[in-house]
Amino acid sequence: MIPNKSFIILRYITIVVLMASLATCIIFRAGVIIVKEKKYWEAVGKRYIKENQTIYPNRGNIISADGKLMASSLPEYRLYVDFGHAKNTKEKDVYKKDTLLMNNLAALCKGLHELFPDKSEMEFRKTIMKGRKAKSRHFLIYPKKISYLDYQEVKRLPVFNQSPNLSGLHVEAFNRRKKPFGSLAMRTLGDMFPDMTKGAKNGLELTYDSILNGHTGIVHRQKVMNKYLSIIDKPAIDGNDIITTIDVGMQDIAEKALVDQLKNLEALSGTAVVMEVATGDVKANVNMTRGNDGNYYEMRNLAVSNLMEPGSTFKTASIMVAMEDKYITPDYIVDTGNGIMNMHGSPMKDWNWYKGGYGKIDVTKILEVSSNIGVSSIIDHFYQNNPQKFVDGLKRMSIDTPLNLGFVGEASPRIRGPKERYFAKTTLPWMSIGYETMIPPIYILNFYNAIANNGVMVKPKFVKAISKDGTIIEEFPTEIINPKICSDTTLTMIRTILRKVVSQGLAKPAGSKQFNVSGKTGTAQISQGKAGYKAGGVSYLVSFCGYFPSEAPKYSCIVQIQIPHGPASGGLQAGSVFSKIAERVYAKHLFRDINAAKDSLSIFVPKVKQGDMAEAAYVLRELGIKGNSSSIPYVNYPVWGTANTSTTAAELHTRKLNDHVVPNVVGMGAKDAVYLLEKLDLRVRLSGVGKVESQSIPAGSTIYKGQTITLKLKY
């Protein structure tokens, strides 16, 4: 028999009854909450969950054809400090936070001033004390947005290197679209609205907005343990990158050449476009307009939107139509008389009419000297009874076929037909020399590009691929607009003539001593609409369009400049710009055999900077320069040192570096200096261009990780 059996049973019964009662109470209470108090508790729960918020994705980058970043979204921050505290904060914690600030205030203000020198230490002190006095929970301590790198430096400063609860430091983050190359190709790339959530305004940013933008996500905030946590319901998908056809080097060459000439002429605007003949890839697109301050800026994409009468660059198309219809050949003779000819009651003049004109000249000479009478006489003679045949001939060459490039404000050519209003007897002869038609520069260039491309007209291309995380996911092939704009016979004749226009005609300034250039000049008075051509003085559009090298064309190019007054010359004013662009592009991108450039009688020993001697030794060995370069093997890591050069040899000296002291980088190139210093955990700032002239932290000083060193560069 079990002792105290009745007591044990009673105890277990009591426990079971209590547990059953508790369970019943819980079930009953749960039932009340579920049924009767349901709405109340749902309302309480909602107070702990914030509404869904949109997550904006990172916008894709725009990358140049040569792999350089042309537009990217970079984070920026505004700095705030919480000088207050929560209601339930212990007094000792409040005291600790305030003591930390006051004990380190001087060091903090000094650090902020070093990072942001536009504001003094005293100004930072006054700002911080003002926020402390107000006990503000969200006090702005610096008015400007700062970069991510600066934000990381701020977090290393005294006080701010503590936890957010103790330091009070917090930020508002923003995304800003930045162009590392400044205004270079700015109008082609396009712009974003200041509030990037509103999207793109123009250019490639707008054309490819759906690709660059990505897809938004959704997040809600829920309070857990007295803190709000972000819970992602739908992740944001970052945008893809687009790889443009623009070559940064060519863009820079074209912009420099054009802007220099615009300044010389005090021009109103100008555009220069360089295109790869075979692919239609637009390598450079410069569009400059004069601002109120007299400087030139990219305001509009003139290459695709400037709808103007092209002038004499259109004569090539007119002559090709007559050649294709077998009315003329290059030796066909036209009597241009004394430089003035009556065309249906209106005088047609050649530019040298005051010298007595050209008299009888052939078609080749007509284009060489850009004779208005020569071209208009041919077209009027053969097409005056059937002007539609001439217009059909132009359209057959696809000079007016819409390109649909996708840019906002893009214009299409306007070539008037005989059935349209205001088509008079004078329309045909004036149309043949580039008036009475309106054609954007990109269309004129595309036509000449087709001549260079053996008659194949391709569509100009500004974007060649889409990539994601460095991997190409879609490529855009070359599109053919017209597989043959004319017969091979016409093509051979016109290419021969265009080469002579540059070598023997008015386009000589567009030529080069290094290679052959083909093309045509253009000079046109600019119409003022109903006011005519002479209201307020005559302004001009001067241009040159062509390709190079003539024998095997690689690039085509157009230069158009609007000048407010005469004298006007397409060859001198636009052709000279073309020549500079062509020669610099040729020198940079169309390489000659290095063996052809060697001169055994001359030895040039280049100056060797301080820096990586392994790379220097490799170059010196390849050039065959005498010295000790063979003693330094080529390895895939830097070998630091210095060099001494003479007129006949180069001696290299290596040196070992101490990882704990600041090295001497004076005399190094920026690339080597930055690499070396950043490997030592120093932050580098550059000022100027060239090699290092001075460094802000003396060589031999002890290294403190994260310290900023400023290098002054000079040629």
XYZ file of C-alpha atoms in Angstrom:
715
model
C 0.000 0.000 0.000
C 1.326 3.438 -1.029
C 1.681 5.783 1.942
C -0.298 9.089 1.720
C -2.001 7.829 -1.418
C -5.100 9.955 -0.876
C -2.960 13.080 -0.425
C -1.052 12.473 -3.645
C -4.264 11.913 -5.599
C -5.768 15.070 -4.141
C -2.674 17.054 -5.104
C -2.783 15.817 -8.703
C -6.508 16.510 -8.932
C -5.896 20.048 -7.682
C -3.162 20.607 -10.299
C -5.361 19.203 -13.099
C -8.282 21.393 -12.044
C -6.064 24.491 -11.914
C -4.543 23.739 -15.332
C -7.937 23.024 -16.830
C -9.310 26.254 -15.350
C -6.347 28.217 -16.720
C -6.753 26.638 -20.147
C -10.461 27.412 -20.083
C -9.727 31.049 -19.203
C -7.160 31.298 -21.999
C -9.537 29.776 -24.538
C -12.363 32.011 -23.347
C -10.165 35.119 -23.507
C -8.897 34.147 -26.932
C -12.479 33.737 -28.063
C -13.370 37.194 -26.736
C -10.356 38.714 -28.545
C -11.136 36.892 -31.793
C -14.846 37.652 -31.815
C -15.751 40.609 -29.637
C -12.489 42.634 -29.550
C -11.287 41.757 -33.054
C -11.552 45.270 -34.535
C -9.869 46.893 -31.534
C -6.799 44.643 -31.642
C -6.519 44.928 -35.418
C -6.338 48.704 -34.968
C -3.651 48.323 -32.272
C -1.622 46.018 -34.543
C -1.780 48.465 -37.421
C -0.217 51.137 -35.225
C 2.917 48.974 -35.040
C 3.116 48.427 -38.796
C 3.797 51.382 -41.050
C 2.271 51.666 -44.497
C 4.006 50.023 -47.436
C 6.865 52.092 -48.774
C 8.311 52.042 -52.259
C 11.923 50.918 -52.647
C 13.558 52.674 -55.567
C 16.116 50.598 -57.490
C 19.613 51.727 -58.403
C 19.534 53.249 -61.873
C 21.822 51.633 -64.434
C 25.019 53.254 -65.646
C 25.771 54.704 -69.062
C 29.143 53.429 -70.271
C 31.232 54.627 -73.212
C 32.401 52.391 -76.050
C 35.885 52.387 -74.515
C 34.573 51.256 -71.126
C 34.511 54.577 -69.278
C 31.697 55.552 -66.907
C 29.757 58.449 -68.456
C 26.703 58.658 -66.171
C 26.050 56.978 -62.842
C 23.845 57.304 -59.766
C 25.891 58.087 -56.681
C 24.646 58.336 -53.083
C 24.777 61.687 -51.306
C 23.970 62.497 -47.709
C 22.841 65.324 -45.429
C 24.326 65.241 -41.931
C 22.014 65.495 -38.912
C 22.572 65.111 -35.167
C 20.040 64.050 -32.534
C 20.745 66.264 -29.495
C 17.658 65.047 -27.597
C 16.715 61.753 -25.988
C 13.747 59.448 -25.589
C 11.396 59.902 -22.630
C 12.418 56.670 -20.916
C 16.191 57.330 -21.285
C 18.065 57.069 -17.995
C 19.572 60.279 -16.664
C 23.070 58.791 -16.547
C 22.832 57.919 -20.259
C 21.765 61.484 -21.082
C 24.717 62.797 -19.075
C 27.107 60.354 -20.768
C 25.988 61.443 -24.250
C 26.338 65.159 -23.489
C 29.697 64.725 -21.741
C 31.073 62.806 -24.734
C 30.102 65.676 -27.032
C 31.504 68.482 -24.881
C 34.785 66.697 -24.099
C 35.463 66.131 -27.815
C 33.845 69.261 -29.265
C 37.107 70.957 -30.301
C 38.471 67.842 -32.025
C 35.124 67.222 -33.722
C 34.897 70.778 -35.101
C 38.495 70.631 -36.303
C 37.827 67.368 -38.121
C 34.665 68.719 -39.745
C 36.539 71.833 -40.900
C 39.304 69.706 -42.466
C 36.714 67.703 -44.376
C 34.607 70.733 -45.325
C 36.956 73.756 -45.434
C 34.223 76.146 -46.617
C 33.025 76.267 -42.998
C 35.391 77.255 -40.151
C 35.887 75.421 -36.851
C 34.111 78.273 -35.055
C 31.122 78.060 -37.399
C 30.808 74.329 -36.785
C 31.058 74.954 -33.024
C 28.280 77.570 -33.129
C 26.081 75.262 -35.209
C 26.537 72.312 -32.850
C 25.957 74.417 -29.727
C 22.797 75.849 -31.271
C 21.433 72.347 -31.857
C 22.466 71.245 -28.352
C 20.685 74.220 -26.781
C 17.515 73.523 -28.745
C 17.723 69.793 -27.897
C 16.751 69.168 -31.501
C 16.220 65.539 -32.515
C 17.013 66.254 -36.190
C 19.495 69.136 -36.474
C 21.309 69.844 -39.765
C 24.995 70.496 -39.025
C 26.228 71.043 -42.617
C 24.066 72.618 -45.330
C 25.489 70.796 -48.364
C 25.048 67.215 -49.480
C 28.200 65.153 -49.086
C 29.611 62.133 -50.930
C 29.759 58.556 -49.658
C 33.526 58.825 -49.106
C 33.121 62.014 -47.078
C 30.374 60.346 -45.043
C 32.743 57.485 -44.206
C 35.327 60.049 -43.061
C 32.723 61.820 -40.900
C 31.962 58.520 -39.148
C 35.645 58.269 -38.156
C 35.640 61.628 -36.331
C 35.565 61.876 -32.500
C 32.011 61.451 -31.107
C 30.671 60.354 -34.501
C 32.768 57.174 -34.322
C 30.482 55.948 -31.507
C 27.148 54.175 -31.904
C 24.272 56.259 -33.369
C 22.467 56.178 -30.009
C 25.476 57.728 -28.292
C 26.711 60.088 -31.025
C 23.301 61.132 -32.330
C 24.673 61.152 -35.899
C 22.202 60.183 -38.592
C 21.753 61.031 -42.261
C 19.235 61.499 -45.021
C 20.340 59.628 -48.134
C 19.770 60.812 -51.701
C 20.646 59.535 -55.152
C 22.138 61.950 -57.655
C 22.965 61.379 -61.302
C 26.545 62.378 -62.013
C 28.603 62.615 -65.187
C 32.302 62.003 -64.452
C 33.327 63.759 -67.689
C 31.272 66.874 -66.988
C 29.722 68.452 -70.065
C 31.264 65.938 -72.476
C 28.430 64.541 -74.658
C 26.015 65.933 -72.059
C 23.098 66.483 -74.431
C 23.525 63.045 -75.997
C 23.550 61.366 -72.584
C 20.602 63.453 -71.369
C 19.477 64.643 -67.953
C 17.386 63.498 -65.018
C 14.938 65.612 -63.039
C 16.425 66.801 -59.697
C 14.012 64.385 -58.024
C 15.161 61.225 -59.771
C 11.912 59.435 -58.966
C 10.289 61.654 -61.626
C 12.480 60.043 -64.269
C 14.513 61.309 -67.195
C 14.129 64.562 -69.127
C 15.882 63.911 -72.426
C 18.723 62.189 -74.287
C 19.686 58.542 -73.883
C 18.491 58.745 -70.266
C 14.942 59.160 -71.583
C 15.223 56.977 -74.693
C 16.406 54.017 -72.610
C 14.619 54.977 -69.387
C 12.760 51.671 -69.043
C 16.047 49.752 -69.319
C 18.074 51.984 -67.005
C 15.352 52.481 -64.407
C 14.779 48.922 -63.199
C 11.683 47.986 -61.152
C 10.549 49.364 -57.805
C 10.090 47.166 -54.750
C 7.816 47.287 -51.687
C 8.787 47.277 -48.007
C 6.778 47.720 -44.824
C 8.038 48.760 -41.384
C 7.040 46.773 -38.329
C 7.786 47.620 -34.686
C 9.618 44.828 -32.900
C 11.235 45.230 -29.450
C 10.587 48.976 -29.551
C 12.424 49.321 -32.905
C 11.100 49.491 -36.433
C 12.381 46.806 -38.776
C 12.113 46.933 -42.565
C 10.465 43.842 -43.980
C 10.778 43.454 -47.746
C 7.611 42.282 -49.467
C 8.882 42.725 -53.018
C 12.585 43.368 -53.698
C 13.616 46.176 -56.031
C 15.339 45.138 -59.259
C 18.223 47.412 -60.225
C 18.351 48.850 -63.726
C 20.589 47.547 -66.492
C 23.592 49.402 -67.875
C 23.726 50.633 -71.455
C 26.961 50.685 -73.454
C 27.017 53.607 -75.856
C 28.924 53.929 -79.108
C 30.471 57.196 -77.896
C 34.267 57.109 -77.605
C 35.382 59.504 -74.860
C 38.675 60.236 -76.606
C 37.022 61.095 -79.932
C 34.327 63.123 -78.190
C 37.007 65.157 -76.443
C 38.912 65.675 -79.715
C 35.785 66.817 -81.566
C 34.630 69.130 -78.758
C 38.015 70.833 -78.413
C 38.361 71.414 -82.169
C 34.809 72.726 -82.529
C 34.752 75.002 -79.471
C 38.077 76.595 -80.405
C 36.642 77.543 -83.805
C 33.328 78.723 -82.354
C 35.235 81.122 -80.110
C 37.337 82.391 -83.018
C 34.224 83.076 -85.109
C 32.030 84.234 -82.202
C 29.567 81.744 -83.662
C 25.996 81.225 -82.508
C 26.215 77.432 -82.387
C 27.943 74.439 -83.873
C 27.770 70.683 -84.142
C 30.331 68.005 -84.977
C 29.478 64.325 -85.383
C 31.901 61.460 -86.039
C 30.513 58.121 -87.227
C 32.105 54.751 -87.945
C 31.465 54.010 -91.609
C 30.788 50.256 -91.549
C 28.673 50.058 -88.371
C 26.997 53.459 -88.089
C 28.334 53.760 -84.526
C 28.307 57.435 -83.518
C 31.722 57.927 -81.928
C 31.332 61.618 -81.103
C 28.364 63.982 -81.008
C 29.181 67.571 -80.028
C 26.416 70.185 -79.863
C 27.441 73.636 -78.666
C 25.311 76.776 -78.306
C 26.562 80.170 -77.171
C 25.275 81.242 -73.754
C 24.566 84.763 -72.538
C 28.024 84.848 -70.946
C 29.740 84.195 -74.282
C 30.771 80.639 -73.400
C 29.553 77.526 -75.190
C 27.353 74.854 -73.639
C 25.531 71.682 -74.668
C 21.940 72.949 -74.658
C 20.267 71.023 -77.500
C 21.070 67.939 -79.521
C 21.549 70.002 -82.690
C 22.705 66.997 -84.718
C 19.246 65.426 -84.633
C 16.999 68.473 -84.097
C 18.497 71.324 -86.151
C 16.137 71.467 -89.137
C 17.815 73.878 -91.561
C 18.589 74.346 -95.241
C 21.882 72.429 -95.655
C 23.359 74.447 -98.512
C 26.033 73.088 -100.831
C 26.545 69.730 -99.078
C 23.226 68.842 -100.760
C 24.724 69.382 -104.244
C 26.353 65.950 -104.067
C 22.921 64.317 -103.867
C 21.601 66.406 -106.780
C 24.520 65.454 -109.030
C 24.163 61.771 -108.050
C 20.480 61.769 -109.090
C 21.423 63.104 -112.539
C 24.274 60.579 -112.802
C 22.008 57.713 -111.776
C 19.479 58.752 -114.444
C 22.405 58.708 -116.933
C 22.004 62.355 -117.879
C 25.564 63.363 -116.959
C 29.080 62.075 -116.335
C 32.007 63.819 -114.598
C 33.138 65.354 -117.897
C 29.724 66.804 -118.808
C 30.215 70.524 -119.648
C 28.043 73.368 -118.337
C 28.379 77.014 -119.316
C 28.135 78.965 -116.066
C 28.661 82.257 -117.874
C 29.887 85.271 -115.949
C 28.705 83.980 -112.549
C 25.129 85.320 -112.722
C 22.305 83.497 -114.505
C 18.583 84.180 -114.705
C 16.573 81.273 -113.321
C 12.878 81.776 -114.083
C 13.084 85.459 -113.225
C 15.434 85.208 -110.231
C 19.232 85.660 -110.368
C 21.327 82.576 -109.535
C 24.855 83.568 -108.523
C 28.156 81.794 -108.056
C 30.304 82.906 -105.149
C 32.847 84.511 -107.507
C 30.331 86.359 -109.694
C 32.138 89.629 -109.013
C 35.260 88.116 -110.617
C 33.428 87.162 -113.798
C 32.402 83.583 -112.961
C 33.832 80.266 -114.175
C 32.562 80.073 -117.762
C 32.452 76.546 -119.224
C 33.360 73.856 -116.667
C 32.718 70.115 -116.266
C 30.799 68.386 -113.464
C 33.959 67.600 -111.493
C 34.959 71.259 -111.539
C 31.383 72.276 -110.669
C 31.620 70.432 -107.348
C 35.248 71.410 -106.781
C 34.325 75.114 -106.873
C 30.760 74.522 -105.586
C 29.126 76.295 -108.530
C 25.480 77.123 -107.841
C 24.863 77.833 -111.529
C 26.503 74.574 -112.599
C 24.386 72.319 -110.373
C 21.094 74.199 -110.754
C 21.486 74.401 -114.557
C 21.900 70.622 -114.792
C 18.895 69.844 -112.604
C 16.661 72.510 -114.141
C 17.584 71.432 -117.679
C 16.856 67.730 -117.196
C 14.001 67.829 -114.658
C 12.051 71.076 -115.169
C 9.332 69.203 -117.073
C 9.256 66.350 -114.563
C 10.416 67.612 -111.135
C 8.832 64.580 -109.478
C 11.492 62.402 -111.129
C 14.201 64.435 -109.368
C 12.408 64.178 -106.015
C 11.929 60.430 -106.546
C 15.652 60.139 -107.251
C 16.457 61.787 -103.919
C 14.050 59.520 -102.077
C 15.506 56.479 -103.850
C 18.800 57.292 -102.122
C 16.935 57.388 -98.752
C 18.271 60.823 -97.838
C 14.908 61.661 -96.237
C 14.049 58.258 -94.722
C 13.164 58.856 -91.036
C 15.869 57.404 -88.804
C 13.709 57.216 -85.653
C 16.677 57.524 -83.314
C 14.417 57.937 -80.278
C 15.548 61.358 -79.059
C 13.058 63.940 -77.794
C 12.877 66.801 -80.287
C 14.252 64.689 -83.130
C 13.420 66.188 -86.536
C 12.890 64.512 -89.912
C 13.909 65.923 -93.319
C 11.460 67.965 -95.348
C 11.873 67.660 -99.102
C 9.053 69.369 -100.946
C 7.339 67.642 -103.894
C 5.840 69.308 -107.011
C 2.293 68.534 -105.867
C 2.784 70.413 -102.621
C 1.875 74.021 -101.959
C 4.329 76.766 -102.954
C 6.290 74.530 -105.367
C 7.204 77.147 -107.997
C 9.416 77.077 -111.096
C 12.288 78.435 -109.003
C 11.909 75.689 -106.382
C 13.719 72.977 -108.367
C 16.960 74.898 -109.134
C 17.195 76.287 -105.606
C 16.376 72.891 -104.106
C 19.259 71.370 -106.080
C 21.799 73.618 -104.299
C 20.501 72.998 -100.776
C 17.727 75.565 -100.333
C 13.961 74.903 -100.152
C 14.786 71.713 -98.201
C 15.202 71.211 -94.460
C 17.548 68.445 -93.320
C 19.115 67.796 -89.864
C 22.911 67.327 -89.800
C 22.724 63.625 -88.876
C 20.869 62.900 -92.149
C 23.466 64.681 -94.284
C 26.200 62.751 -92.469
C 24.353 59.463 -92.931
C 24.094 60.105 -96.686
C 27.843 60.745 -97.031
C 28.509 57.743 -94.802
C 26.598 55.600 -97.316
C 28.841 56.905 -100.115
C 31.877 55.917 -98.029
C 30.295 52.534 -97.212
C 30.109 51.368 -100.840
C 26.527 52.563 -101.197
C 25.161 50.783 -98.116
C 23.182 53.156 -95.887
C 23.146 52.058 -92.244
C 21.240 53.571 -89.356
C 23.272 55.776 -86.984
C 23.635 53.994 -83.671
C 24.147 55.557 -80.237
C 23.823 52.420 -78.062
C 25.399 49.106 -78.960
C 24.570 46.859 -75.999
C 22.762 46.370 -72.696
C 24.660 44.800 -69.811
C 23.898 43.546 -66.324
C 26.627 43.189 -63.705
C 29.288 43.389 -66.410
C 27.686 40.736 -68.630
C 26.228 41.616 -72.039
C 22.566 40.571 -72.136
C 21.561 42.181 -75.436
C 23.458 43.581 -78.405
C 22.100 45.924 -81.051
C 23.243 44.909 -84.527
C 23.851 47.358 -87.357
C 20.585 48.147 -89.166
C 20.621 48.592 -92.936
C 18.313 51.344 -94.205
C 19.141 50.971 -97.897
C 21.403 48.170 -99.194
C 22.332 50.228 -102.287
C 21.642 53.952 -102.624
C 22.978 54.030 -106.193
C 24.760 51.988 -108.850
C 28.445 51.147 -108.560
C 29.120 53.343 -111.590
C 27.604 56.413 -109.937
C 29.364 55.564 -106.689
C 32.776 55.356 -108.359
C 32.247 58.671 -110.163
C 31.057 60.614 -107.130
C 33.795 59.233 -104.840
C 36.439 60.317 -107.332
C 34.920 63.798 -107.515
C 34.617 64.174 -103.709
C 38.282 63.320 -103.326
C 39.207 66.021 -105.848
C 36.963 68.547 -104.057
C 39.357 68.279 -101.095
C 42.648 67.834 -102.955
C 42.021 70.445 -105.677
C 38.895 72.419 -104.785
C 37.472 74.761 -102.168
C 37.681 72.065 -99.468
C 41.494 72.040 -99.283
C 41.443 73.252 -95.627
C 39.630 70.002 -94.729
C 42.458 67.864 -96.078
C 45.516 66.326 -94.472
C 49.130 65.695 -95.472
C 48.988 62.320 -93.720
C 46.062 60.739 -95.577
C 43.431 61.486 -98.218
C 40.083 63.056 -97.328
C 36.893 63.168 -99.412
C 33.899 65.430 -98.897
C 31.981 68.564 -99.764
C 31.741 72.073 -98.341
C 28.515 73.937 -97.653
C 27.738 77.639 -97.215
C 24.117 78.745 -96.907
C 22.326 81.897 -95.868
C 20.011 81.186 -92.934
C 16.339 81.870 -93.504
C 14.538 84.110 -90.996
C 11.163 82.628 -91.988
C 8.677 85.124 -93.415
C 11.250 87.900 -92.949
C 13.453 86.310 -95.616
C 17.235 85.883 -95.579
C 18.453 89.432 -95.020
C 16.282 90.704 -92.155
C 18.504 91.992 -89.360
C 21.619 91.136 -91.373
C 22.613 87.933 -93.138
C 23.672 84.977 -90.978
C 25.212 81.821 -92.403
C 25.418 78.066 -91.941
C 28.897 76.894 -92.929
C 29.588 73.174 -93.093
C 31.766 70.367 -94.311
C 30.798 66.710 -94.568
C 33.125 63.932 -95.628
C 35.026 60.773 -94.751
C 38.584 59.479 -94.313
C 40.835 57.842 -95.408
C 39.451 58.128 -98.949
C 40.752 54.744 -100.174
C 39.318 52.669 -97.306
C 36.978 54.933 -95.316
C 36.893 54.239 -91.589
C 35.119 57.329 -90.259
C 32.716 59.925 -91.622
C 32.233 63.337 -90.047
C 30.107 66.458 -90.381
C 30.853 69.914 -88.993
C 28.171 72.626 -89.076
C 28.600 76.137 -87.651
C 26.093 79.000 -87.489
C 27.814 82.389 -87.752
C 26.019 85.727 -87.259
C 27.621 87.500 -90.228
C 30.014 87.122 -93.143
C 32.464 86.477 -94.569
C 31.386 82.841 -94.728
C 33.372 79.876 -96.053
C 32.485 76.246 -95.493
C 35.993 75.150 -96.421
C 37.936 77.552 -94.218
C 35.590 77.751 -91.245
C 34.095 74.238 -91.010
C 36.609 72.308 -93.113
C 39.507 73.313 -90.874
C 37.640 71.875 -87.869
C 37.062 68.646 -89.812
C 40.790 68.480 -90.584
C 41.776 68.795 -86.915
C 39.281 66.139 -85.871
C 40.306 63.768 -88.668
C 44.046 64.090 -88.050
C 43.733 63.581 -84.295
C 41.361 60.630 -84.666
C 43.656 59.138 -87.315
C 46.689 59.533 -85.063
C 44.915 57.982 -82.098
C 42.815 55.228 -83.631
C 44.177 54.368 -87.078
C 47.593 53.027 -86.161
C 50.505 52.647 -88.522
C 53.118 49.896 -88.322
C 55.583 50.896 -85.616
C 58.476 49.581 -87.705
C 57.735 52.271 -90.295
C 58.238 54.931 -87.632
C 61.605 53.664 -86.386
C 64.673 55.766 -87.106
C 67.975 53.976 -86.576
C 69.905 57.259 -86.744
C 68.034 58.879 -83.860
C 67.812 57.586 -80.308
C 65.279 59.124 -77.992
C 65.435 58.174 -74.327
C 62.144 59.042 -72.633
C 62.020 60.561 -69.179
C 61.136 57.921 -66.604
C 59.140 58.980 -63.559
C 59.450 57.537 -60.084
C 57.075 54.651 -59.556
C 56.738 51.059 -60.716
C 60.142 50.120 -62.141
C 58.900 46.721 -63.363
C 56.605 48.403 -65.876
C 59.235 51.002 -66.789
C 61.837 48.283 -67.388
C 59.448 46.367 -69.652
C 58.807 49.455 -71.811
C 62.513 50.338 -72.007
C 63.391 46.782 -73.086
C 60.713 46.846 -75.794
C 62.055 50.179 -77.084
C 65.611 48.866 -77.059
C 66.888 51.600 -74.734
C 70.307 50.938 -73.220
C 70.665 50.607 -69.461
C 69.994 48.100 -66.686
C 66.330 47.396 -67.494
C 67.164 43.719 -68.135
C 68.078 43.321 -64.448
C 64.497 44.020 -63.367
C 62.124 41.199 -64.384
C 58.531 41.927 -65.385
C 56.325 40.753 -62.512
C 52.634 41.225 -61.818
C 53.230 43.353 -58.707
C 54.837 46.810 -58.339
C 58.582 47.199 -57.863
C 59.007 50.740 -56.537
C 62.008 52.863 -57.365
C 63.553 55.806 -59.216
C 65.310 56.335 -62.540
C 68.162 58.388 -63.963
C 68.190 59.050 -67.708
C 70.758 60.474 -70.100
C 70.687 61.080 -73.844
C 71.647 57.460 -74.540
C 70.592 55.285 -71.577
C 68.269 54.838 -68.602
C 69.365 53.469 -65.218
C 66.689 52.137 -62.856
C 67.082 51.873 -59.066
C 64.694 49.901 -56.857
C 64.003 50.621 -53.202
C 62.196 48.914 -50.330
C 59.369 50.739 -48.581
C 58.443 50.768 -44.892
C 54.744 49.972 -44.470
C 54.553 52.128 -41.333
C 55.805 55.452 -42.712
C 54.570 57.734 -45.484
C 56.671 57.197 -48.650
C 58.091 59.950 -50.840
C 55.870 60.049 -53.948
C 57.176 63.345 -55.364
C 58.023 62.787 -59.023
C 55.612 59.867 -59.444
C 52.711 59.799 -61.846
C 49.264 60.117 -60.271
C 48.368 56.491 -61.036
C 51.366 54.989 -59.199
C 51.172 57.472 -56.320
C 47.482 56.824 -55.649
C 47.940 53.048 -55.882
C 50.881 53.060 -53.457
C 49.293 55.362 -50.868
C 45.905 53.638 -50.896
C 47.638 50.281 -50.382
C 48.980 51.855 -47.170
C 45.385 52.704 -46.085
C 45.750 56.429 -46.743
C 43.012 58.436 -48.393
C 44.310 60.409 -51.396
C 43.123 63.725 -52.786
C 44.528 65.087 -56.062
C 44.946 68.691 -57.129
C 46.033 69.641 -60.657
C 47.340 67.437 -63.481
C 50.685 65.851 -64.299
C 53.158 64.231 -61.904
C 53.349 64.755 -58.126
C 55.022 68.057 -57.247
C 54.347 68.031 -53.487
C 52.578 65.994 -50.792
C 50.739 67.370 -47.748
C 52.128 64.752 -45.317
C 55.957 64.741 -45.340
C 57.760 61.553 -46.332
C 58.863 59.570 -43.280
C 55.856 60.533 -41.139
C 54.072 57.772 -39.225
C 51.048 56.390 -41.069
C 47.627 56.649 -39.425
C 45.033 54.556 -41.235
C 42.316 56.589 -42.918
C 44.419 59.762 -42.871
C 43.943 62.068 -45.876
C 46.973 63.098 -47.940
C 46.713 65.738 -50.667
C 48.965 65.476 -53.715
C 49.631 68.542 -55.847
C 50.226 67.610 -59.483
C 52.000 69.663 -62.123
C 53.470 69.072 -65.580
